[in-house]
Coordinates of C-alpha atoms and ligand atoms in Angstrom, one line a residue:
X1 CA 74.2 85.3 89.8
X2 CA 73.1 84.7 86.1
X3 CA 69.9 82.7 86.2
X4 CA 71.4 80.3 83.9
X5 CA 74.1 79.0 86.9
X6 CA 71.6 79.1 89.2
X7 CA 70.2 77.4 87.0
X8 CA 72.8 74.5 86.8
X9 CA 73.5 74.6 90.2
X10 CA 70.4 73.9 91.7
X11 CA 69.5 71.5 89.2
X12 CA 72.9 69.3 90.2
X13 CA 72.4 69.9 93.9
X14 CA 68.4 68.9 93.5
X15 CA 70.2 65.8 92.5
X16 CA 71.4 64.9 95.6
X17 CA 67.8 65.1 97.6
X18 CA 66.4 63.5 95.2
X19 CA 68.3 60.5 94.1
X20 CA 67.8 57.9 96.8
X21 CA 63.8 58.5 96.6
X22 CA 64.0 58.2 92.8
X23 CA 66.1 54.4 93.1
X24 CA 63.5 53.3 95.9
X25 CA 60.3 54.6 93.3
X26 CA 62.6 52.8 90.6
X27 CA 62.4 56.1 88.2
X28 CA 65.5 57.0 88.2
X29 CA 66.2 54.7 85.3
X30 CA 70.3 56.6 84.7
X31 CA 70.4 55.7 88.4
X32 CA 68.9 52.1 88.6
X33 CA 71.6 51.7 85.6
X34 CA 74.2 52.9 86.9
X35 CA 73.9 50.8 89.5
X36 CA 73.9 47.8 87.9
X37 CA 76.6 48.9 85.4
X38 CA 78.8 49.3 88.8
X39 CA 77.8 46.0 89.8
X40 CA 79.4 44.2 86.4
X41 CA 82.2 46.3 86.7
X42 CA 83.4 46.5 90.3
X43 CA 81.7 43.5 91.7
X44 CA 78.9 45.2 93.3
X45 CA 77.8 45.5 96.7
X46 CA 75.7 42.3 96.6
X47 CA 77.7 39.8 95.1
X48 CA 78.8 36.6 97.2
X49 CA 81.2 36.2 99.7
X50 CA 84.3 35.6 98.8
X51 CA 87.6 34.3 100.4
X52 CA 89.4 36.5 103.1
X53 CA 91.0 39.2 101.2
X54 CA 94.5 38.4 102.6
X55 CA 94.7 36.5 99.5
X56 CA 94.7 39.3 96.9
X57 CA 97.1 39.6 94.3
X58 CA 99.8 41.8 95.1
X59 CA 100.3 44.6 92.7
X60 CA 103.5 45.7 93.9
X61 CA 102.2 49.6 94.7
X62 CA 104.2 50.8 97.6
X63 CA 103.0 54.1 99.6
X64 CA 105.4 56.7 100.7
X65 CA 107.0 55.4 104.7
X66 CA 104.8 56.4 107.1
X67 CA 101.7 56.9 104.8
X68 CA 98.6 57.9 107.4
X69 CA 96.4 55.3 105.9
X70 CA 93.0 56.8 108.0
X71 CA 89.3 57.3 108.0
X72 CA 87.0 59.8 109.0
X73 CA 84.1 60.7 110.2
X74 CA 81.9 63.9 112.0
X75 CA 80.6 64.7 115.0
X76 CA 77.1 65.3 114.6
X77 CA 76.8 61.8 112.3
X78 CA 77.5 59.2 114.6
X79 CA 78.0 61.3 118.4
X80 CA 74.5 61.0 119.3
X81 CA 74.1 62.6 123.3
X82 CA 72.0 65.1 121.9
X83 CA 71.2 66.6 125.1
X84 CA 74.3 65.7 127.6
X85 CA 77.0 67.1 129.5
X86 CA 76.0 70.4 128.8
X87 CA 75.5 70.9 124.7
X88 CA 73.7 73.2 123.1
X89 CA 71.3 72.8 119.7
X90 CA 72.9 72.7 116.6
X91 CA 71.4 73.4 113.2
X92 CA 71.0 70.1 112.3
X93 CA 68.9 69.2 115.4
X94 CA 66.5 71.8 114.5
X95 CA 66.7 70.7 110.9
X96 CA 66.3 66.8 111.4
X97 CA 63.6 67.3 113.8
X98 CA 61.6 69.4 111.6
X99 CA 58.9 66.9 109.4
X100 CA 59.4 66.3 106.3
X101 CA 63.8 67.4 106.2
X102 CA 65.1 64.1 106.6
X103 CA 64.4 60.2 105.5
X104 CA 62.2 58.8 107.6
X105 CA 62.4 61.5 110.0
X106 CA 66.0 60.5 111.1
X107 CA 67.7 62.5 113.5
X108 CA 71.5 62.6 115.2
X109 CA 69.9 62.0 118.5
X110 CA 71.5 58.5 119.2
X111 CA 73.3 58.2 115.9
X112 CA 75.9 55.8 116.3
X113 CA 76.3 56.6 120.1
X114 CA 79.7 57.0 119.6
X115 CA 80.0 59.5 122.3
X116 CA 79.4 56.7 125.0
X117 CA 81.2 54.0 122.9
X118 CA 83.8 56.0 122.1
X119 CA 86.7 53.9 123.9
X120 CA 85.2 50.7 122.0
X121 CA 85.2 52.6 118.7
X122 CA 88.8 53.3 119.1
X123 CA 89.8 49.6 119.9
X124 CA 88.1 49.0 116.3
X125 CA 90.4 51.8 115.1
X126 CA 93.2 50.2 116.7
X127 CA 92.2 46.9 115.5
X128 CA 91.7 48.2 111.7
X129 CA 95.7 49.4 112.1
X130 CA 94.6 52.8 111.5
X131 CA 97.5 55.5 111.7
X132 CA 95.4 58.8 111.3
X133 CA 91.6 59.6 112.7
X134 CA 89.7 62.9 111.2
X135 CA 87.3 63.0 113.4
X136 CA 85.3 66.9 113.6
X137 CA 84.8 68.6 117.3
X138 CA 81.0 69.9 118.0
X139 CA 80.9 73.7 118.4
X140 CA 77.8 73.1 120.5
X141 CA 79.7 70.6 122.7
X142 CA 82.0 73.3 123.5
X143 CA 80.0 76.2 123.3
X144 CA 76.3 75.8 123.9
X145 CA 75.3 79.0 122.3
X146 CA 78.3 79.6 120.4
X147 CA 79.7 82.2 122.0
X148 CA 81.3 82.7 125.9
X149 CA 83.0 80.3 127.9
X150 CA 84.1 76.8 126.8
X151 CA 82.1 74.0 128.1
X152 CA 84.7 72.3 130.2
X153 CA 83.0 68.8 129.9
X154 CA 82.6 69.2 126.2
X155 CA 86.4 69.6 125.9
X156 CA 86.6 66.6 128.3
X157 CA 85.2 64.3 125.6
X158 CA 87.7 65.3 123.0
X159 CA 90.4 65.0 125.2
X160 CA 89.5 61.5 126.5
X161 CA 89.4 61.1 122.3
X162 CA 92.3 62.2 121.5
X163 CA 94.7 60.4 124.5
X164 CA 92.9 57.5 123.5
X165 CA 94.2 57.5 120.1
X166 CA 97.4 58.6 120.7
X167 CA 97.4 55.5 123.3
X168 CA 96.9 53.3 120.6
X169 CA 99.9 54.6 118.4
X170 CA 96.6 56.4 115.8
X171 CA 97.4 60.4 115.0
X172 CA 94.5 62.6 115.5
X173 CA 93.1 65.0 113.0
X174 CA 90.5 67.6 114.5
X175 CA 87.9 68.9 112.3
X176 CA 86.7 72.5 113.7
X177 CA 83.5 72.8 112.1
X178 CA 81.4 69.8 110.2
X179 CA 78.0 71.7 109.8
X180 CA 76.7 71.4 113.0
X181 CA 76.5 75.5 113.5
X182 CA 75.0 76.5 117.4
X183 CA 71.2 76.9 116.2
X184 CA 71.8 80.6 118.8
X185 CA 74.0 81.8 116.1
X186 CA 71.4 80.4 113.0
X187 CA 68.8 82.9 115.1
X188 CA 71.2 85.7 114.6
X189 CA 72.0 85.1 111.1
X190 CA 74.1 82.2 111.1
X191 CA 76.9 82.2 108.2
X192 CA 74.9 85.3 106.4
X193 CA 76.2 87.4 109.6
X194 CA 79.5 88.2 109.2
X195 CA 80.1 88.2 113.0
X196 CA 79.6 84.0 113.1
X197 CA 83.4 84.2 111.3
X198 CA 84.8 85.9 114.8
X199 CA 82.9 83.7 116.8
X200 CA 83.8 80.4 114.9
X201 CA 87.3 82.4 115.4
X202 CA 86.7 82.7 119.1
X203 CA 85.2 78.9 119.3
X204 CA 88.5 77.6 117.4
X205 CA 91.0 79.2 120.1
X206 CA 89.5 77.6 122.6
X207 CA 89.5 74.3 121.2
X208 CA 93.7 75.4 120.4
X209 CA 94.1 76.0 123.9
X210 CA 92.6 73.0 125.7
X211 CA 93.7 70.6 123.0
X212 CA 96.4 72.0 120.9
X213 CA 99.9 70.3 122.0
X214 CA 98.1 66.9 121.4
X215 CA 96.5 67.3 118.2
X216 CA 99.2 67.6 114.9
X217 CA 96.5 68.5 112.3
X218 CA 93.7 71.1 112.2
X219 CA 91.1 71.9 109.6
X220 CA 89.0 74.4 110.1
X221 CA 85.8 74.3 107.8
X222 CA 84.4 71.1 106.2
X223 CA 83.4 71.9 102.7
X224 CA 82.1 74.9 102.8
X225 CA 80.8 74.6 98.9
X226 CA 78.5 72.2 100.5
X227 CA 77.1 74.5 103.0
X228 CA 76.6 77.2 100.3
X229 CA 75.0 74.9 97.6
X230 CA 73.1 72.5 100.0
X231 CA 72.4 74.3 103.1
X232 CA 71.3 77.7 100.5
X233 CA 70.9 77.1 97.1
X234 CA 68.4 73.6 97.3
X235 CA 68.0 73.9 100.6
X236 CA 68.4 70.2 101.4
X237 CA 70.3 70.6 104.4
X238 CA 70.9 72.8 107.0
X239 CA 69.6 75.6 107.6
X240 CA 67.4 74.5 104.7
X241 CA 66.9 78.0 102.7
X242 CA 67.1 78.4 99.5
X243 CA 68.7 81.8 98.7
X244 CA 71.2 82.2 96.0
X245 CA 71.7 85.9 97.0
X246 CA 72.5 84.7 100.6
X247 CA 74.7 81.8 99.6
X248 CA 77.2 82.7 98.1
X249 CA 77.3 85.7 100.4
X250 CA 77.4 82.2 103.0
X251 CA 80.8 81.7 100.8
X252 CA 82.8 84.7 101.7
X253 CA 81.5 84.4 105.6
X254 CA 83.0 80.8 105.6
X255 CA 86.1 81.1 103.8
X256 CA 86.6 84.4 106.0
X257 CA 86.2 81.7 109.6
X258 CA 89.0 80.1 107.8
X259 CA 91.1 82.7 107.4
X260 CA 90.9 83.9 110.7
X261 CA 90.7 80.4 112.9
X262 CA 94.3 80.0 110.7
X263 CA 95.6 83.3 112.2
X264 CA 93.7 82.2 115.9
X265 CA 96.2 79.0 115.6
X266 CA 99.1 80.8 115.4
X267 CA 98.3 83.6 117.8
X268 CA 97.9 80.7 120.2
X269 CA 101.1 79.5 120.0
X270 CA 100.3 76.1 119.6
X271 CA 102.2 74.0 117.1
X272 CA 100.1 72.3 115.2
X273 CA 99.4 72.6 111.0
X274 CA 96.3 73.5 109.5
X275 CA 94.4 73.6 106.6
X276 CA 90.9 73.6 104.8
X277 CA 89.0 70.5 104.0
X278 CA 87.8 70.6 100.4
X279 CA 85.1 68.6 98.3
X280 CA 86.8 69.3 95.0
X281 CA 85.0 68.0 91.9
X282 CA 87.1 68.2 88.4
X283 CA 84.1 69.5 85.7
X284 CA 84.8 68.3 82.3
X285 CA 83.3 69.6 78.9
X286 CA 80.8 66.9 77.8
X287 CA 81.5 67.0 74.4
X288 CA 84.2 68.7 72.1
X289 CA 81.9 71.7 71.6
X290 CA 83.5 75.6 72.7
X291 CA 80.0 76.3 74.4
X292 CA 80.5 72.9 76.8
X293 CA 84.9 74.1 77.2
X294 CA 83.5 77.6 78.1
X295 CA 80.5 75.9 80.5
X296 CA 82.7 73.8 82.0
X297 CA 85.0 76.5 83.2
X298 CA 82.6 78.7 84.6
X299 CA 81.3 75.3 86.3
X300 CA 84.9 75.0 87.5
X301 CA 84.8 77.9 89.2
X302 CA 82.3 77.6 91.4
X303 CA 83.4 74.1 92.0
X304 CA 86.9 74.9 93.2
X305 CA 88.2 78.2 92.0
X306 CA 85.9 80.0 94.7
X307 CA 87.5 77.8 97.4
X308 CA 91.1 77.2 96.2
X309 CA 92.0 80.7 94.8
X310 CA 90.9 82.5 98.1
X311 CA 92.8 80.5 100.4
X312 CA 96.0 80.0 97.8
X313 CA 95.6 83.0 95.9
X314 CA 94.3 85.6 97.8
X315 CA 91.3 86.3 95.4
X316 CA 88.3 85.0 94.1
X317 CA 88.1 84.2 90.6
X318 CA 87.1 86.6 88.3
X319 CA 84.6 84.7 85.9
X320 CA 82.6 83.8 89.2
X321 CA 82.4 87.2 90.9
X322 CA 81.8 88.6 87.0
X323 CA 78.6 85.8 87.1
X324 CA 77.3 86.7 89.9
X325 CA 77.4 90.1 89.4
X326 CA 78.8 93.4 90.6
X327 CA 76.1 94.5 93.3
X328 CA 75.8 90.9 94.8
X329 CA 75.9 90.3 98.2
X330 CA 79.1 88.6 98.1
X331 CA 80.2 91.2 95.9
X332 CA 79.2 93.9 99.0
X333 CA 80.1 91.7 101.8
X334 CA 83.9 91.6 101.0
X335 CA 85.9 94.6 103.4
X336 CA 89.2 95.7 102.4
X337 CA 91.5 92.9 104.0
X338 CA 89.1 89.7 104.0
X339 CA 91.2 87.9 101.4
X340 CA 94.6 88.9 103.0
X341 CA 92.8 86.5 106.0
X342 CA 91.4 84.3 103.7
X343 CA 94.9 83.8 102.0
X344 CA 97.2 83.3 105.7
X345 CA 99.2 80.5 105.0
X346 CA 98.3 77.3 105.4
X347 CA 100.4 73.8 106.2
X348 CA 98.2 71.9 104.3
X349 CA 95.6 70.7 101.7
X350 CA 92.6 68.3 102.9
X351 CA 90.7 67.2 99.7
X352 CA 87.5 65.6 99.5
X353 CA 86.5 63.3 96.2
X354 CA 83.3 61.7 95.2
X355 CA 82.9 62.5 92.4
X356 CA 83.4 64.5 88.4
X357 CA 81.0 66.7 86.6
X358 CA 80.0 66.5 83.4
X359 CA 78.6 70.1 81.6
X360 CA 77.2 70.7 78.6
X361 CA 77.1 74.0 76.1
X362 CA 73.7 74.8 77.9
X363 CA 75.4 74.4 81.1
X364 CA 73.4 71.2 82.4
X365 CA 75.3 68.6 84.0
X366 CA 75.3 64.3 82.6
X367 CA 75.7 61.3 83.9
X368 CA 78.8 59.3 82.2
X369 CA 79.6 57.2 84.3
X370 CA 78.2 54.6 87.1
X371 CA 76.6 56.3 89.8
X372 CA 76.4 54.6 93.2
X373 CA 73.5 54.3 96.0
X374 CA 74.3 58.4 96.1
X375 CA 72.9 59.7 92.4
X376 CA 75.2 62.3 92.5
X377 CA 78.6 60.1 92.7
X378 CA 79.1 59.2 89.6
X379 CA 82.2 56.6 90.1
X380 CA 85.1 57.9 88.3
X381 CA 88.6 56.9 89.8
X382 CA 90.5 59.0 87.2
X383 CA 88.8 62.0 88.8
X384 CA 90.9 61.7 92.2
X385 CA 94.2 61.6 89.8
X386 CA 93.1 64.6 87.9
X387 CA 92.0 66.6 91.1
X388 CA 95.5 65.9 92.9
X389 CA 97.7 66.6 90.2
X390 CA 95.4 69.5 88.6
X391 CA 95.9 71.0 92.7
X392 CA 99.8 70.4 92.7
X393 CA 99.6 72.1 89.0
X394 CA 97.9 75.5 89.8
X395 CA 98.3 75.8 93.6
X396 CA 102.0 74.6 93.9
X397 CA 102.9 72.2 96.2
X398 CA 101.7 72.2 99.2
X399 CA 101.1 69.1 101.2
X400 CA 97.7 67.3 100.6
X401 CA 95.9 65.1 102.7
X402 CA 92.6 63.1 101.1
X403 CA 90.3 63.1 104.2
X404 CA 87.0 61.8 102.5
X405 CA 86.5 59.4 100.1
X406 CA 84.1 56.6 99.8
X407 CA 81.2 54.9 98.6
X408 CA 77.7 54.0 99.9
X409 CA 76.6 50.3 99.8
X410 CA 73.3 48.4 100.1
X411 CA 75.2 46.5 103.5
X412 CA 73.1 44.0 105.2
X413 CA 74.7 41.1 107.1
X414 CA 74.5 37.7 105.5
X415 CA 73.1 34.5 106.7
X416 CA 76.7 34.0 109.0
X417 CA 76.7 37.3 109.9
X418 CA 78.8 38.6 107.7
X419 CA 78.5 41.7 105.6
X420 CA 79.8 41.4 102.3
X421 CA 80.8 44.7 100.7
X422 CA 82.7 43.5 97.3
X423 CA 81.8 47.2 95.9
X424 CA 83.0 49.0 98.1
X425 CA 86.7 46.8 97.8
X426 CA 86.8 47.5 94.2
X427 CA 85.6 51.1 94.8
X428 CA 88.3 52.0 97.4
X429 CA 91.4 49.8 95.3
X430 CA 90.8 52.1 92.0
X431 CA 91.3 55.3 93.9
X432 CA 94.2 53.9 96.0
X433 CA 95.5 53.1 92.4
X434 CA 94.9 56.5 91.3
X435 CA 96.3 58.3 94.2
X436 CA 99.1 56.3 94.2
X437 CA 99.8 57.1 90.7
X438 CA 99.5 61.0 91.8
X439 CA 102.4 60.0 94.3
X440 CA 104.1 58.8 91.4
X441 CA 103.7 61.8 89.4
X442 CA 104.8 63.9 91.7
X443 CA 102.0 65.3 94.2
X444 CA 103.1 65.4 97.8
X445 CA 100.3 63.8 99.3
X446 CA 100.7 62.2 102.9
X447 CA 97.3 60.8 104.0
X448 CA 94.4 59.0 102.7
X449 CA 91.0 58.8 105.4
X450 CA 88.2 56.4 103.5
X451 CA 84.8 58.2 104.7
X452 CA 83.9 56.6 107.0
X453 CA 84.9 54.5 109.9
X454 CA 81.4 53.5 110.3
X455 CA 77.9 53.9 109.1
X456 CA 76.0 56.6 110.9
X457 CA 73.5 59.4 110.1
X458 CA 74.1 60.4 106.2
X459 CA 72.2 63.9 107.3
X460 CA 69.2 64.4 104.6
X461 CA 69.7 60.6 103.8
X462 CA 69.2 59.5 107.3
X463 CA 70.6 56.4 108.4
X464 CA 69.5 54.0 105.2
X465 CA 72.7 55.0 103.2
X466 CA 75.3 53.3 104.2
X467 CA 78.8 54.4 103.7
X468 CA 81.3 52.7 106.7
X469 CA 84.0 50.4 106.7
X470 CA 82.0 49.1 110.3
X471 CA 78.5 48.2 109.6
X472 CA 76.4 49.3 112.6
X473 CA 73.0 47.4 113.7
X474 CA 71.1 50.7 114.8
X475 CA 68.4 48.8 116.9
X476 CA 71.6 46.9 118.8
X477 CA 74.8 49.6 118.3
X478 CA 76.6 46.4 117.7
X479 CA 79.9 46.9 115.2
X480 CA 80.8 44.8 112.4
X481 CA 84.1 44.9 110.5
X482 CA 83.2 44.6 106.7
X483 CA 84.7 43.1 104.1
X484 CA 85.7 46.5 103.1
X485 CA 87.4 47.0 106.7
X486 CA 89.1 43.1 106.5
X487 CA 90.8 44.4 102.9
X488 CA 91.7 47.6 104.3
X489 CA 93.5 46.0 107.2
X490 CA 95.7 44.5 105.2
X491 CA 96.4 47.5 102.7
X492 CA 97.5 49.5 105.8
X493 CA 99.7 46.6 107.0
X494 CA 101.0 46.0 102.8
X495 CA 101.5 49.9 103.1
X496 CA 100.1 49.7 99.9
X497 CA 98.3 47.3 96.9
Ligands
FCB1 C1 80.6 64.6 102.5 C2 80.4 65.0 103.9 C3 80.4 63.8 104.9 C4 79.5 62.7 104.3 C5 80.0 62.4 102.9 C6 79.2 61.2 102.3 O1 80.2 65.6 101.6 O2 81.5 65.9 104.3 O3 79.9 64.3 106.1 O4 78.2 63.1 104.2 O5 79.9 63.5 102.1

């Protein structure tokens, strides 16, 4: 890789460790602004109750019939059960447990116990009117050491999950892999070993097996840009190197796991779709100049190109694999046939939006817009439209399903116990507007899941960011609809704004 990208790269993933230190040391003075700036403009997370949102203005946008208004959430973040029934380490126990990785030394241990509350968290589901869960299945639930035979209590658990929801009328929509790699596999390489892609294969037809007539929607790897740029280029999660050589090496070995968990699902015989889930972030030019057009493409590709033209077009983009260089590792690691796997068809499109990217001739990134509690999410509805019709544009049309989107929020309940979440409203009613207009515009997208259902353990970020519809008291595990989740009630039961 050119030093320059690595250069950018770094420099906008460092942003993501470092934000929520620099708003509590009040430097970040872009951040501390945009933060306020959000406040005027959306309401802001702190301003004062207001009525039930029942009475909001009806704007007259309808959603498609059947729209799978949903939320999401993963396994390791709110499971907790560290040590039951029979499951193996992960990554991110070693990681969270090491001094020093995480905010105040937070770890998944408990997390939002979910796994023994799991039949209350779906009343709350059913209460919300949900119609779709993405939920994500832990590999070291299932298979301690990631590899041999499936923990049969580990499956138990995602059964009793998935009856549950289909008992109360919600569709399920499994996640194979959400970071949490078996730490045996991390000892033998983890994603830089090219075997982890035929185990994660192995792993996935099991889960097919036990629990593939009852689940309609599969995807197999949760952002794997995040992985590559977080978990190997800062090194702010997960496995916590920092490695450019390895991570984009990381890349291939992730987007190969896809390829060939997709061919595991239809070996199996079971009849569910599948697809990947992508965090996609549209990269504009900063200014008018050629150098920021010509930045911002290169940007682009390693953004979304990397992901989207391996899976849709069977090859990885050429400015990308010319950047990094002929004798990479990537470069080496890719056999005769990996993109024929990488490229088996897929049912479906799961996108991920936060945020857009700003670049500039020299190849930094700015902030133009409001950022949120996150200082990398600069809030940016516009983006979502952009990034489902630029998708529909290049890749054709092939269903899409949003399955994260969301905002943190300074939540704390209020005097009557209330928890008051205005931002997150005005946050979540912009990019239903903008997807909607997508709709509109012709992009076939089915499904919308706000991330998340409820707070829980925002990995490096520990549990002080705050990103749930539920607000959950830590010290009590007690569950509180917020505002947020009120509002969104009655979108789902409006079908619309
Ligand atoms: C996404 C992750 C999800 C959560 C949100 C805030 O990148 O997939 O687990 O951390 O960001």
């Amino acid at each position: 890789m050119s030093l320059l990208t690595r250069r950018r790269l770094l420099r906008r993933a460092a942003l993501s460790a470092s934000a929520a230190g620099a708003v509590r040391t009040g430097l970040a003075g872009a951040t501390a602004a945009g933060v306020a700036a959000t406040t005027t403009a959306l309401g802001g997370c702190d301003s004062p109750p207001e009525r039930r949102t029942d009475s909001e203005p009806d704007r007259g946008l309808r959603f498609p019939p059947n729209f799978g208004w949903g939320a999401a959430t993963s396994a390791y973040q709110i499971e907790g059960a560290a040590k039951e029934d029979g499951r193996g380490e992960s990554v991110w126990d070693t990681f969270s447990r090491t001094p020093g990785r995480t905010r105040n030394g937070d770890t998944g241990d408990v997390a939002a116990d979910h796994y023994h509350r799991y039949a209350q968290d779906l009343d709350l589901m059913r209460d919300l009117g949900l119609r779709s869960y993405r939920f994500s299945i832990s590999w070291p639930r299932i298979q301690a050491d990631g590899a041999g035979r499936p923990n049969q209590r580990g499956l138990d658990f995602y059964r009793r999950i998935v009856d549950g929801l289909h008992e109360r009328g919600i569709a399920p929509m499994a996640t194979l892999f959400h970071w949490d790699l078996p730490q045996a596999l991390q000892d033998h390489g983890g994603w830089e070993n090219r075997d982890t892609a035929e185990r994660f294969a192995d792993y996935a037809d099991a889960v097919f097996r036990a629990l593939g007539e009852r689940v309609p929607v599969w995807l197999t790897i949760n952002e794997p840009k995040t992985v590559v740029q977080n978990g190997y280029l800062t090194g702010h999660h997960a496995p916590g190197h920092r490695d450019p050589a390895a991570a984009y090496l990381v890349a291939h070995h992730l987007q190969l796991a896809h390829g060939l968990a997709v061919q595991a699902l239809r070996a199996s015989g079971v009849p569910g779709r599948i697809g990947p889930a992508l965090n996609l972030h549209p990269c504009y030019p900063a200014d008018e100049t050629a150098e920021a057009a010509a930045a911002a493409r290169l940007y682009d590709g390693y953004e979304n190109r990397l992901y989207l033209d391996s899976v849709f077009k069977g090859e990885y983009p050429r400015d990308v694999l010319a950047d990094l260089g002929p004798g990479s590792r990537m470069a080496r690691g890719i056999r005769d046939g990996d993109l024929k796997i990488i490229s088996s068809p897929v049912d479906l499109l799961a996108v991920q939006y936060y945020t857009p990217i700003y670049v500039t001739g020299s190849g930094d990134t700015i902030q133009k817009w409001p950022t949120s509690e996150a200082g990398w999410q600069q809030i940016y509805p516009e983006g979502l439209y952009d990034t489902l019709t630029r998708v529909t544009r290049d890749y054709g049309r092939v269903p899409i399903t949003i399955t994260e989107n969301g905002l943190p929020c300074p939540d704390a309940p209020g005097p009557d116990g209330t928890v008051d979440d205005a931002g997150r409203v005005a946050f979540l009613r912009d990019h239903f507007a903008a997807a909607h207009r997508a709709i509109r515009d012709g992009v076939p997208l089915e499904s919308y899941h706000v991330w998340s259902l409820m707070d829980n353990f925002e990995w490096n970020e520990g549990y002080e960011e705050r990103w749930g519809l539920i607000y959950v008291d830590y010290p009590t595990q007690r569950r509180v609809f917020k505002r947020s989740a009120h509002w969104y009630r009655d979108v789902i039961r409006r079908n619309g704004l």
